[in-house]
Short mmCIF file of C-alpha atoms in Angstrom, two decimals:
data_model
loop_
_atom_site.label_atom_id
_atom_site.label_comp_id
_atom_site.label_asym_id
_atom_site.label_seq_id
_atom_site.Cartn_x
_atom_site.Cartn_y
_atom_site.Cartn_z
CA UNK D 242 0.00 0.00 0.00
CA UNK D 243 2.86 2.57 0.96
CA UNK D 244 4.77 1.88 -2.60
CA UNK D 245 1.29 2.26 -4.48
CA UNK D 246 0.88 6.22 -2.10
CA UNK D 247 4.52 6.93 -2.55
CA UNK D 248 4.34 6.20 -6.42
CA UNK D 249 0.94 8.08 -6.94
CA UNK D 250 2.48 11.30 -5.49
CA UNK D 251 6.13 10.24 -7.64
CA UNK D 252 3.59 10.75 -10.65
CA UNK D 253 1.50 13.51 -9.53
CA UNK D 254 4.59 15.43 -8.39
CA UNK D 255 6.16 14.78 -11.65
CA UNK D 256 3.17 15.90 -12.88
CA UNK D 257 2.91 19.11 -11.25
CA UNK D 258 6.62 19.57 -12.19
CA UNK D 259 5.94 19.00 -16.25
CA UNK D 260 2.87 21.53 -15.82
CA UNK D 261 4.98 24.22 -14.46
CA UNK D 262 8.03 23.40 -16.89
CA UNK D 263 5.72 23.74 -19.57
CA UNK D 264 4.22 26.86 -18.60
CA UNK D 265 7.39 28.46 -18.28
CA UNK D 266 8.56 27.29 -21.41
CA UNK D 267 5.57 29.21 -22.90
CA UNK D 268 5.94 31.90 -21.33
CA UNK D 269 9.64 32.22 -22.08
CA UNK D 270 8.36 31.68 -26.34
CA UNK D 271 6.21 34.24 -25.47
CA UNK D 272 8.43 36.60 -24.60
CA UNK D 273 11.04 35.73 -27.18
CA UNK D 274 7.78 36.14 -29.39
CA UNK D 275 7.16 39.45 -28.12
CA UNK D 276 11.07 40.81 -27.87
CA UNK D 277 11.23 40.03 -31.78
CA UNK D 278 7.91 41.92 -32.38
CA UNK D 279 9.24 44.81 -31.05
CA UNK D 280 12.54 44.92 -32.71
CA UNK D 281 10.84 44.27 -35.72
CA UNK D 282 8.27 47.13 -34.95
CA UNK D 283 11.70 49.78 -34.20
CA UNK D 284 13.33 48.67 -36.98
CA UNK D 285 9.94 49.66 -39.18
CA UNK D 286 9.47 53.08 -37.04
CA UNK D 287 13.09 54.06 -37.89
CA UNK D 288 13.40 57.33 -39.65
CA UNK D 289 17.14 56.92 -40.80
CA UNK D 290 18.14 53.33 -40.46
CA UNK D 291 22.71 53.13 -40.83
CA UNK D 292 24.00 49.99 -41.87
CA UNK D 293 28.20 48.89 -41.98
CA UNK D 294 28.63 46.95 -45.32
CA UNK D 295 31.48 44.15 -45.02
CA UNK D 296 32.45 41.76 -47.62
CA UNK D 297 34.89 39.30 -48.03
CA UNK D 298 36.68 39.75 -44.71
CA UNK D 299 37.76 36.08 -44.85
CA UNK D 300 37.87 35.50 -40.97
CA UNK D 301 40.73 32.71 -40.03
CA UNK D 302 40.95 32.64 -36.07
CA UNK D 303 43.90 33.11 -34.29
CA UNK D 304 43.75 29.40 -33.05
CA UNK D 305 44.64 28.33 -36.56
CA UNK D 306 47.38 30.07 -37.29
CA UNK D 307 51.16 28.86 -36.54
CA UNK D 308 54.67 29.90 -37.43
CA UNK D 309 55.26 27.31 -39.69
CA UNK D 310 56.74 26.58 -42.99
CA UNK D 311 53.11 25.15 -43.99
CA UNK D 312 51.55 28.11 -43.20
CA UNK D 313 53.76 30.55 -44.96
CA UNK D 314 53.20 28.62 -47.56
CA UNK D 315 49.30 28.91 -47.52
CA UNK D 316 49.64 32.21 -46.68
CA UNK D 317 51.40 33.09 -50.02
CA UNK D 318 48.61 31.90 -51.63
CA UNK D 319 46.08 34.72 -50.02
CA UNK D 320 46.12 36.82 -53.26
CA UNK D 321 46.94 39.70 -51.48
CA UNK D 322 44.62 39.14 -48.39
CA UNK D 323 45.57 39.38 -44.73
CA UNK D 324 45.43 36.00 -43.04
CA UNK D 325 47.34 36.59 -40.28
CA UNK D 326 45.48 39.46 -38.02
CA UNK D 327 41.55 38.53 -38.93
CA UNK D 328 40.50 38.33 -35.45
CA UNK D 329 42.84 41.57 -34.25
CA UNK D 330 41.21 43.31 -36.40
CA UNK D 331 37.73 42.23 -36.21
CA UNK D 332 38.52 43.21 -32.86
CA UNK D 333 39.10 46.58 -33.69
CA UNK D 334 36.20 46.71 -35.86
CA UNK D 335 33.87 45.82 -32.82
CA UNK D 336 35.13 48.63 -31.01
CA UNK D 337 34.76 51.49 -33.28
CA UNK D 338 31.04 49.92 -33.58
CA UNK D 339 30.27 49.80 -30.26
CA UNK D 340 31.05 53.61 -30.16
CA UNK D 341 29.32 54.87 -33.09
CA UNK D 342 26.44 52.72 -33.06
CA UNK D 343 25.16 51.55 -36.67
CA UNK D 344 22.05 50.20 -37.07
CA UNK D 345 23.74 47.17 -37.59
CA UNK D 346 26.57 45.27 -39.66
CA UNK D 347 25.30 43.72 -42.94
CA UNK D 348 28.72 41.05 -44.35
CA UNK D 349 27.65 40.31 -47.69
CA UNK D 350 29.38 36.92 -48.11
CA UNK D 351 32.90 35.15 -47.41
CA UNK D 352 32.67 35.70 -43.89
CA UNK D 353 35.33 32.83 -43.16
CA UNK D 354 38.79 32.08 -44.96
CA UNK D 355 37.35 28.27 -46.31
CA UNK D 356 34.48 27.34 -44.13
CA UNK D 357 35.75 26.66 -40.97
CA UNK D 358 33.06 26.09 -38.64
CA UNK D 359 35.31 27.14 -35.74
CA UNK D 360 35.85 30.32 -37.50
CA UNK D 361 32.22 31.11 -37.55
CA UNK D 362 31.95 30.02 -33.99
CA UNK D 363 34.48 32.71 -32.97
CA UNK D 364 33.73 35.63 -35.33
CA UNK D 365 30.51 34.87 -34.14
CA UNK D 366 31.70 35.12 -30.12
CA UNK D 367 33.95 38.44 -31.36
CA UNK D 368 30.53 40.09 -32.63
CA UNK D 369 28.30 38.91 -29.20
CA UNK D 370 29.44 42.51 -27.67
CA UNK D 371 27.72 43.96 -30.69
CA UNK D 372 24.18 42.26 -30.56
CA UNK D 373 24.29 42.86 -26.62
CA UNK D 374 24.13 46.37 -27.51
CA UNK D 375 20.79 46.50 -29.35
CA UNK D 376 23.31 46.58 -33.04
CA UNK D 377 22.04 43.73 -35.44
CA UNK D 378 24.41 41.41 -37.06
CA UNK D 379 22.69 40.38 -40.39
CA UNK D 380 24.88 38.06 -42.86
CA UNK D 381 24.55 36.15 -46.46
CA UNK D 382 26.95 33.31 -46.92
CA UNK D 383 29.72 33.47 -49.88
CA UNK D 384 30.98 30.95 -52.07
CA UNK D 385 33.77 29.69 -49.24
CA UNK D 386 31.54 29.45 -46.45
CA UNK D 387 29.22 26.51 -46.87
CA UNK D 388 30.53 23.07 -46.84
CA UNK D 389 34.14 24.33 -48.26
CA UNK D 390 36.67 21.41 -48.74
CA UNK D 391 39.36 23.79 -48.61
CA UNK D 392 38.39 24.26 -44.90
CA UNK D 393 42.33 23.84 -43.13
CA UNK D 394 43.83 24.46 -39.82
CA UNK D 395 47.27 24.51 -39.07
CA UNK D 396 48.77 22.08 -36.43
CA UNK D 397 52.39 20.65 -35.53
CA UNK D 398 53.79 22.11 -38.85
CA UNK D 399 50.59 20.33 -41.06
CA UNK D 400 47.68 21.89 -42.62
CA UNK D 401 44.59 19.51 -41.45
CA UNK D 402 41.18 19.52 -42.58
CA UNK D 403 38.49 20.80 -40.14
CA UNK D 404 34.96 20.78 -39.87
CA UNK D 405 32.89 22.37 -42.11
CA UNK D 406 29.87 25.13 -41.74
CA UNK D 407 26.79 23.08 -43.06
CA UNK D 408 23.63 25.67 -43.94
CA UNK D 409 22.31 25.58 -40.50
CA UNK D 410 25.62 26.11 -38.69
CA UNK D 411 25.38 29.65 -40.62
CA UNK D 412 21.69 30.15 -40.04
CA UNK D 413 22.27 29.93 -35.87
CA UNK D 414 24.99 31.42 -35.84
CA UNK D 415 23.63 34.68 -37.75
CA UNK D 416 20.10 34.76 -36.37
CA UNK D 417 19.38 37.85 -35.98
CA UNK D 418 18.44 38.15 -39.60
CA UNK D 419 16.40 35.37 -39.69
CA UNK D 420 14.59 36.01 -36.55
CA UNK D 421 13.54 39.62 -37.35
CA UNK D 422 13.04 38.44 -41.07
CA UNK D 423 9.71 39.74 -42.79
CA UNK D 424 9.94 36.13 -44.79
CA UNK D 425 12.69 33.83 -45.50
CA UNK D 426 13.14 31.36 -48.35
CA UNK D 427 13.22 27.89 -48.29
CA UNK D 428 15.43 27.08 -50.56
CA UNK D 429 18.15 28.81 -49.75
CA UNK D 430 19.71 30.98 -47.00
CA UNK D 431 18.05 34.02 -48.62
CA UNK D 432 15.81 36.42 -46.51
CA UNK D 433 13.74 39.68 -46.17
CA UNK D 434 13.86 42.56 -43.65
CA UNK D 435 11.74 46.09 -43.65
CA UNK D 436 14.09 48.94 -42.44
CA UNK D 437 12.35 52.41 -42.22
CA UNK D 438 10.63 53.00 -45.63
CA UNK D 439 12.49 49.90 -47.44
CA UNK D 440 12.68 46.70 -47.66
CA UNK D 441 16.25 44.59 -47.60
CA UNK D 442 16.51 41.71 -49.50
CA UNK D 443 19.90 39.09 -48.23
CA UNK D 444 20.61 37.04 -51.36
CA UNK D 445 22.31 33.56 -51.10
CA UNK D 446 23.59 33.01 -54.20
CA UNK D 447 25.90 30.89 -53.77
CA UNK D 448 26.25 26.99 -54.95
CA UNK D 449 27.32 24.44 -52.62
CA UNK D 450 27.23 20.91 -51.49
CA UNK D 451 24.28 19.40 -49.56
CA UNK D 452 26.88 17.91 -47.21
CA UNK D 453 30.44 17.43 -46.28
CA UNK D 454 32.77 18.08 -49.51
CA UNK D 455 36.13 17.33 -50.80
CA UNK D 456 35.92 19.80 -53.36
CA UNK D 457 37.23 23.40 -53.76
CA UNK D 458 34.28 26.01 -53.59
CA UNK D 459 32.45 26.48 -56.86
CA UNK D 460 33.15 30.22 -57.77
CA UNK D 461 29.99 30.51 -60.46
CA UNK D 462 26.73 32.06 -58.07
CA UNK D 463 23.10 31.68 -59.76
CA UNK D 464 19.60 32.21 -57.88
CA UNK D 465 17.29 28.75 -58.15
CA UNK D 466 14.07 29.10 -59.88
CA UNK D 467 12.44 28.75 -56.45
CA UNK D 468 14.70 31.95 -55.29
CA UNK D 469 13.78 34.15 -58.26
CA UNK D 470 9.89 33.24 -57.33
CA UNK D 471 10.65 33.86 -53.78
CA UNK D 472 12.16 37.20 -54.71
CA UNK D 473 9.62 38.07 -57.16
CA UNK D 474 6.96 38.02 -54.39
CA UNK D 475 8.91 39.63 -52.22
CA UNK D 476 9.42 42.71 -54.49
CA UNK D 477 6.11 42.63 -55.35
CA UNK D 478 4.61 43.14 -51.84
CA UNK D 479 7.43 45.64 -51.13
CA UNK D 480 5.66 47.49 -54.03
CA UNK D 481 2.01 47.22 -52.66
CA UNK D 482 3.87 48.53 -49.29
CA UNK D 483 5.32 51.26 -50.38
CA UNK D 484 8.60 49.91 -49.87
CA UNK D 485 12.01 50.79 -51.93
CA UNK D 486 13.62 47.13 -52.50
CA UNK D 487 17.63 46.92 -51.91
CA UNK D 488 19.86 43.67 -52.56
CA UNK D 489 22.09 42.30 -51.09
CA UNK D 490 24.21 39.50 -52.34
CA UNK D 491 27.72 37.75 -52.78
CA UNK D 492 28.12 37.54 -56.63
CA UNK D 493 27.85 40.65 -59.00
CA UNK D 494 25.02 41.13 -61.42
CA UNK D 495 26.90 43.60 -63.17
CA UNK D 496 30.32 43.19 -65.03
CA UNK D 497 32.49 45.97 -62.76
CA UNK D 498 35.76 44.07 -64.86
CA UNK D 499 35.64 42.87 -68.13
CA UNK D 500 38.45 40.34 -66.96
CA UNK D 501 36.28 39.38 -63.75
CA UNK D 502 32.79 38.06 -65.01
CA UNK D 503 32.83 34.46 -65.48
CA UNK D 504 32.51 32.92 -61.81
CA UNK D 505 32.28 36.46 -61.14
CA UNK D 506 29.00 37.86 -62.59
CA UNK D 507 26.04 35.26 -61.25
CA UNK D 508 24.96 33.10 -63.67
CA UNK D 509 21.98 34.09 -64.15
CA UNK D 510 22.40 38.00 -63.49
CA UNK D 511 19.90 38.85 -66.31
CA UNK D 512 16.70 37.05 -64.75
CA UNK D 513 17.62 39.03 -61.63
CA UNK D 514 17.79 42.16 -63.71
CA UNK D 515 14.73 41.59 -65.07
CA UNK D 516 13.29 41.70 -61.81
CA UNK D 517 15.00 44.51 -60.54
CA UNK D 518 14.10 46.87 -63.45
CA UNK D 519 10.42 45.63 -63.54
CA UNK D 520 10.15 46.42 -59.50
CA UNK D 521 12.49 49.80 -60.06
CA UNK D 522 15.01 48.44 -57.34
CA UNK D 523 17.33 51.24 -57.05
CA UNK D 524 20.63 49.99 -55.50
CA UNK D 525 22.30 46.40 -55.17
CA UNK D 526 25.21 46.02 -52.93
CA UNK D 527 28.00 42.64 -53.64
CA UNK D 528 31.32 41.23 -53.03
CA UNK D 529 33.21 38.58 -54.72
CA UNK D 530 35.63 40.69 -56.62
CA UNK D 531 37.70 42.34 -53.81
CA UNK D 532 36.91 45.45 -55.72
CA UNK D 533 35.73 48.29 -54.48
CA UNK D 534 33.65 49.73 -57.44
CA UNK D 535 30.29 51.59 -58.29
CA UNK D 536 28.51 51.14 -61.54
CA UNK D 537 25.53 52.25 -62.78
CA UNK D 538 22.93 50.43 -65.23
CA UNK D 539 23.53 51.45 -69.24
CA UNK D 540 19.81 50.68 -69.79
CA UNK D 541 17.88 51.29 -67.64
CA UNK D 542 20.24 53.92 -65.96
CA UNK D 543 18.32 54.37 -62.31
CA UNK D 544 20.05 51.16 -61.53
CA UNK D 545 23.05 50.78 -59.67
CA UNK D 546 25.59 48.14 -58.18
CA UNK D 547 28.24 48.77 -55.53
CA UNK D 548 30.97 45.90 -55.46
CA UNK D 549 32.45 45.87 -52.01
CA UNK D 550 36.31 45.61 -51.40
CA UNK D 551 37.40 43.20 -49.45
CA UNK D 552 37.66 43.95 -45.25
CA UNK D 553 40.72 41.93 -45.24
CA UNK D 554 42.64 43.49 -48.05
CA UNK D 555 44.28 47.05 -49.20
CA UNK D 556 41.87 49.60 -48.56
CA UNK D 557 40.21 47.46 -45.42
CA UNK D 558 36.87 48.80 -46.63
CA UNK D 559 33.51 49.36 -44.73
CA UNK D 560 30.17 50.91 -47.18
CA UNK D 561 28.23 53.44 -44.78
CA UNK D 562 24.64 52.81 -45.73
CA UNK D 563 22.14 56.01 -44.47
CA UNK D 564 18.66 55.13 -45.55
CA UNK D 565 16.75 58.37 -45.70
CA UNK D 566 12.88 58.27 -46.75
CA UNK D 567 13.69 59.57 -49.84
CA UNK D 568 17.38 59.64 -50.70
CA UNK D 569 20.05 56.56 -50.36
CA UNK D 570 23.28 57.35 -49.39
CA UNK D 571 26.89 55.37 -49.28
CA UNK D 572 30.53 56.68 -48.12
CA UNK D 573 32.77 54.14 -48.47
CA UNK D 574 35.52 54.25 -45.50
CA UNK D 575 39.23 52.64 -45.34
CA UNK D 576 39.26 51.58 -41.70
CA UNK D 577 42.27 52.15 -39.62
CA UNK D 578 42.39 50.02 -36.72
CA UNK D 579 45.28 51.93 -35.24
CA UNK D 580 42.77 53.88 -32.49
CA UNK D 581 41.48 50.77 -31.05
CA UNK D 582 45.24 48.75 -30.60
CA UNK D 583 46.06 48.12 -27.28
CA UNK D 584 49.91 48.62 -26.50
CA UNK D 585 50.79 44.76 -27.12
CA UNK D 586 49.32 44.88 -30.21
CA UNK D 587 51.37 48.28 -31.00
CA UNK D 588 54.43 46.67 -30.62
CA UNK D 589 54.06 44.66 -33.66
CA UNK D 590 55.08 46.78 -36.80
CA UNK D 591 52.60 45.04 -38.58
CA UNK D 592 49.47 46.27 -36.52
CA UNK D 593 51.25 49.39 -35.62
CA UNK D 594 51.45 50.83 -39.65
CA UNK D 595 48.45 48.18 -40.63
CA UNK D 596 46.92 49.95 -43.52
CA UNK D 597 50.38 49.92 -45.18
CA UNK D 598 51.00 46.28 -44.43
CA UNK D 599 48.04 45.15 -46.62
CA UNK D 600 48.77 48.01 -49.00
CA UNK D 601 52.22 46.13 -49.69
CA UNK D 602 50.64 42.82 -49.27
CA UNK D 603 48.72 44.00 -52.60
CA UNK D 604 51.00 45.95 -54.34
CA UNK D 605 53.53 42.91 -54.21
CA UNK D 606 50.79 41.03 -56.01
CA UNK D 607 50.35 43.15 -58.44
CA UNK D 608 54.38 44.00 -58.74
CA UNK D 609 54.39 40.07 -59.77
CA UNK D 610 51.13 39.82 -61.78
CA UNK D 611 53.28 42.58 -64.19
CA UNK D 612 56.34 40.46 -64.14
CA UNK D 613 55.11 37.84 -65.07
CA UNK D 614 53.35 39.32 -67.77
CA UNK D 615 55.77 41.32 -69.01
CA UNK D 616 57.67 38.30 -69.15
CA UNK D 617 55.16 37.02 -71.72
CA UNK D 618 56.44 40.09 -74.07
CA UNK D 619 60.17 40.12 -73.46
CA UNK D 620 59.81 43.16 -71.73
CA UNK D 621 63.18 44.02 -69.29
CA UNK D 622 60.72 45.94 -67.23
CA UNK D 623 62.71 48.53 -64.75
CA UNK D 624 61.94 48.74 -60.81
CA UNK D 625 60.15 52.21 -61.26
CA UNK D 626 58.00 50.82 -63.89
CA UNK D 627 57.17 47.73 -61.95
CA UNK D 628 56.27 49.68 -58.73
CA UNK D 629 54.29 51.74 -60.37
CA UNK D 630 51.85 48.72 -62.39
CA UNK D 631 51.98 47.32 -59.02
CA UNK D 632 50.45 50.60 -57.38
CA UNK D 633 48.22 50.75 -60.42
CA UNK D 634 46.65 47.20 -59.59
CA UNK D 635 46.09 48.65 -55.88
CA UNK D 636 44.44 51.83 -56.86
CA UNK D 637 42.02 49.78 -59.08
CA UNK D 638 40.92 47.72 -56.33
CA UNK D 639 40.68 50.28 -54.00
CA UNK D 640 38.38 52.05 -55.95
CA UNK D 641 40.92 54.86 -56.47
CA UNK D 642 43.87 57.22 -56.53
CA UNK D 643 44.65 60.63 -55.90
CA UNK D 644 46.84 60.80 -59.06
CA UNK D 645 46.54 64.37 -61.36
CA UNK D 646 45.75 63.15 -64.56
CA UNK D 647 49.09 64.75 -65.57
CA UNK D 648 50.28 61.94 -63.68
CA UNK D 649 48.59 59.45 -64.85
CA UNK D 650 49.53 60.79 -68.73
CA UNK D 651 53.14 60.15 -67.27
CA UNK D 652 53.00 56.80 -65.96
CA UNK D 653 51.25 55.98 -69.32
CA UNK D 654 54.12 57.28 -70.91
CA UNK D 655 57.11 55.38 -68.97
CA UNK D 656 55.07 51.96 -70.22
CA UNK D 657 54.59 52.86 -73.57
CA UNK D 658 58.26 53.63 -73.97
CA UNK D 659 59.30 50.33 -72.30
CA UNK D 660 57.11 48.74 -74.70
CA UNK D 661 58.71 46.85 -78.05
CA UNK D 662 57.48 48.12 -81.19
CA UNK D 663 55.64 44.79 -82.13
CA UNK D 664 53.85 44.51 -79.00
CA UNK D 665 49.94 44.68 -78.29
CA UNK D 666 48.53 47.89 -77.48
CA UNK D 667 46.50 46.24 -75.58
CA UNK D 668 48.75 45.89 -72.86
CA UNK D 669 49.23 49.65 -72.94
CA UNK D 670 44.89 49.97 -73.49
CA UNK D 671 44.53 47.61 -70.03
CA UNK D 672 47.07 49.43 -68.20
CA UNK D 673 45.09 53.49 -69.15
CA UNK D 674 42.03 51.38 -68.41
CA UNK D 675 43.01 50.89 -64.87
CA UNK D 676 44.52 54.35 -64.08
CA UNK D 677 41.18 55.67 -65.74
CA UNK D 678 38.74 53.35 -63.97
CA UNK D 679 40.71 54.43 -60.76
CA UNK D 680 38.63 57.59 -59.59
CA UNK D 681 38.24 57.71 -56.15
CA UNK D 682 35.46 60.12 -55.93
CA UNK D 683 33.37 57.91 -58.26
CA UNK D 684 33.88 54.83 -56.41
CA UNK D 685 33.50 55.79 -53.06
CA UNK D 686 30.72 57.91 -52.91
CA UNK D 687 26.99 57.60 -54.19
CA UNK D 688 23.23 59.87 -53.52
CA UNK D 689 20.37 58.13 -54.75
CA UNK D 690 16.55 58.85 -54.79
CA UNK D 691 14.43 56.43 -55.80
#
């Protein structure tokens, strides 16, 4: 009789425990439910939302990295990009935010080196300080982030594989997007958000494996038919809203390079354009290229596309995004992490003169890019000469130089007469191409109104 009591009031106390459990776990949805509802309702009340654009900052974490002859030898493959001081200076990064308080931080794709899930789980730690105060982190993957095969960490003088960031690894760990979304698509990791009077649109247009791979990312981006119907709905009730549509995505869908469009330029950019001139979207902001460029639409011309430099490259770029009701505006800003460097961090020459450490990093890149292709025409190219192609290469992905066009006329020059008679003006046509495509004004600076 006493075990039959004592297991009655086991089950009714378990009972009573379950009830209570599940009433607070209601009432903690509920106020999740209701948190969300209001940051979704001050996000929509905003008058003059700010977003931070960051692409391609290529995050590799500290714990990665070692002195090794493996590394270096990795790290001479970065094209120019910082791999050693990611995390420093994401550091840095999260401390100018934290005093001038954007909005939030939009990273439009290639948020990790090669998909390494531990590299999302500590960029994603390194931004906590951010979300704490009230500043959303939104994010769209890039064509290294999902299930990379390059994905490598560095231990005992080997470069290992590590785990990969699967779909949902990069879903969590950007939520806040999600979350506050006005509608997200199935299909990919592509969502909506209304901001003030418009509506943002995060892109995934990226194509990766549906699980672990072996395989080097796939450059080429394209939007699924299920996307492009997703979108398409999504513009349209933006229109019935009232609100002005922006994009956000990895790939381009306009050609800023004629060298850098296949694997550059998605896929299928004109189905997209199609939809953006039919729902007058006014402004698309990508990555991809490293280059920090602004083009506008031949036809239709109230179109236009800002390509992103990369964050962990010459130039260190961050877009500032002001959303006014009736007027866009973007100022492009080298950061210099220099303020926010504690004294540890100062005594490394690298950190200390930063902004000319990945200048160099770049220049030496292009410095070899000319030799080797002036190696192609027989050209005994002099130092001078190959400094300045080198610089030439860095003002074009910059987005700029302050170079007199009496300069310019003069560099031009130098080549030319380096040149051999029999060989293609081409060469000499690419090279005024880049010193002309290099105005800094143009490139860093845009006022629309939709």
């Amino acid at each position: 009789m006493f075990r039959k009591r004592f297991l009655m009031l086991s089950l009714l106390l378990c009972g009573v425990i379950s009830f209570f459990w599940l009433t607070g776990q209601t009432f903690i949805q509920s106020d999740v439910k209701q948190e969300e509802a209001q940051e979704k309702e001050r996000l929509l009340q905003m008058d003059e939302p700010h977003f931070w654009i960051i692409s391609d900052n290529h995050f590799f974490p500290d714990t990665f990295i070692e002195e090794s002859a493996a590394f270096r030898a990795f790290e001479a493959t970065a094209l120019g990009n910082d791999l050693r001081y990611t995390e420093t200076i994401l550091n840095a990064f999260v401390q100018k935010a934290l005093v001038e308080k954007p909005t939030g931080i939009i990273f439009t794709g290639d948020v990790t080196l090669n998909g390494e899930k531990a590299g999302l789980d500590r960029m994603v730690e390194l931004l906590q300080p951010l979300q704490e105060a009230g500043i959303l982190i939104l994010a769209i993957p890039g064509n290294h982030d999902i299930y990379n095969g390059w994905a490598r960490e560095f231990k005992n003088g080997d470069k290992i594989t590590t785990h990969q960031i699967s779909p949902q690894d990069f879903q969590r760990g950007f939520s806040d997007g999600y979350r506050l979304s006005q509608a997200t698509d199935k299909h990919s990791l592509s969502y909506s958000l209304d901001a003030g009077a418009y509506r943002l649109f995060l892109l995934d247009s990226n194509i990766y494996a549906d699980r672990f791979s072996k395989k080097e990312p796939v450059s080429h981006g394209r939007l699924s038919e299920e996307t492009l119907a997703w979108l398409e709905a999504g513009l349209s009730d933006a229109k019935e809203k009232g609100k002005t549509p922006i994009l956000f995505l990895h790939h381009n869908l306009l050609a800023h390079h004629e060298q850098m469009t296949d694997g550059f330029v998605l896929n299928n950019a004109p189905d997209v354009l199609s939809l953006v001139n039919q729902y007058e979207v006014p402004l698309a902001l990508s990555g991809h290229t490293h280059l920090q460029n602004i083009l506008q639409q031949v036809d239709p011309s109230n179109f236009y596309e800002i390509s992103s430099g990369s964050f962990s490259a010459a130039g260190t770029s961050i877009g500032h995004l002001t959303l006014q009701e009736n007027t866009i505006i973007y100022e492009n800003e080298s950061f210099d992490p220099l303020p926010y460097l504690d004294s540890q961090h100062l005594a490394n020459p690298d950190l200390k003169n930063y902004s000319a450490y990945v200048t160099l990093k770049a220049q030496e890149l292009g410095e070899e890019m000319a030799r080797e292709l002036f190696r192609s025409y027989a050209i005994d190219a002099d130092t001078q000469l190959m400094k300045e192609v080198g610089e030439a290469y860095v003002f074009y992905f910059m987005g700029g130089s302050q170079l007199t066009p009496l300069e310019k006329e003069a560099r031009l020059a130098r080549l030319q007469e380096s040149l051999p008679r029999k060989a293609d003006s081409s060469l000499l046509e690419s090279y005024r191409q880049l010193l002309d495509a290099a105005n800094w004004e143009a490139h860093h600076h845009l006022v629309i109104q939709p």
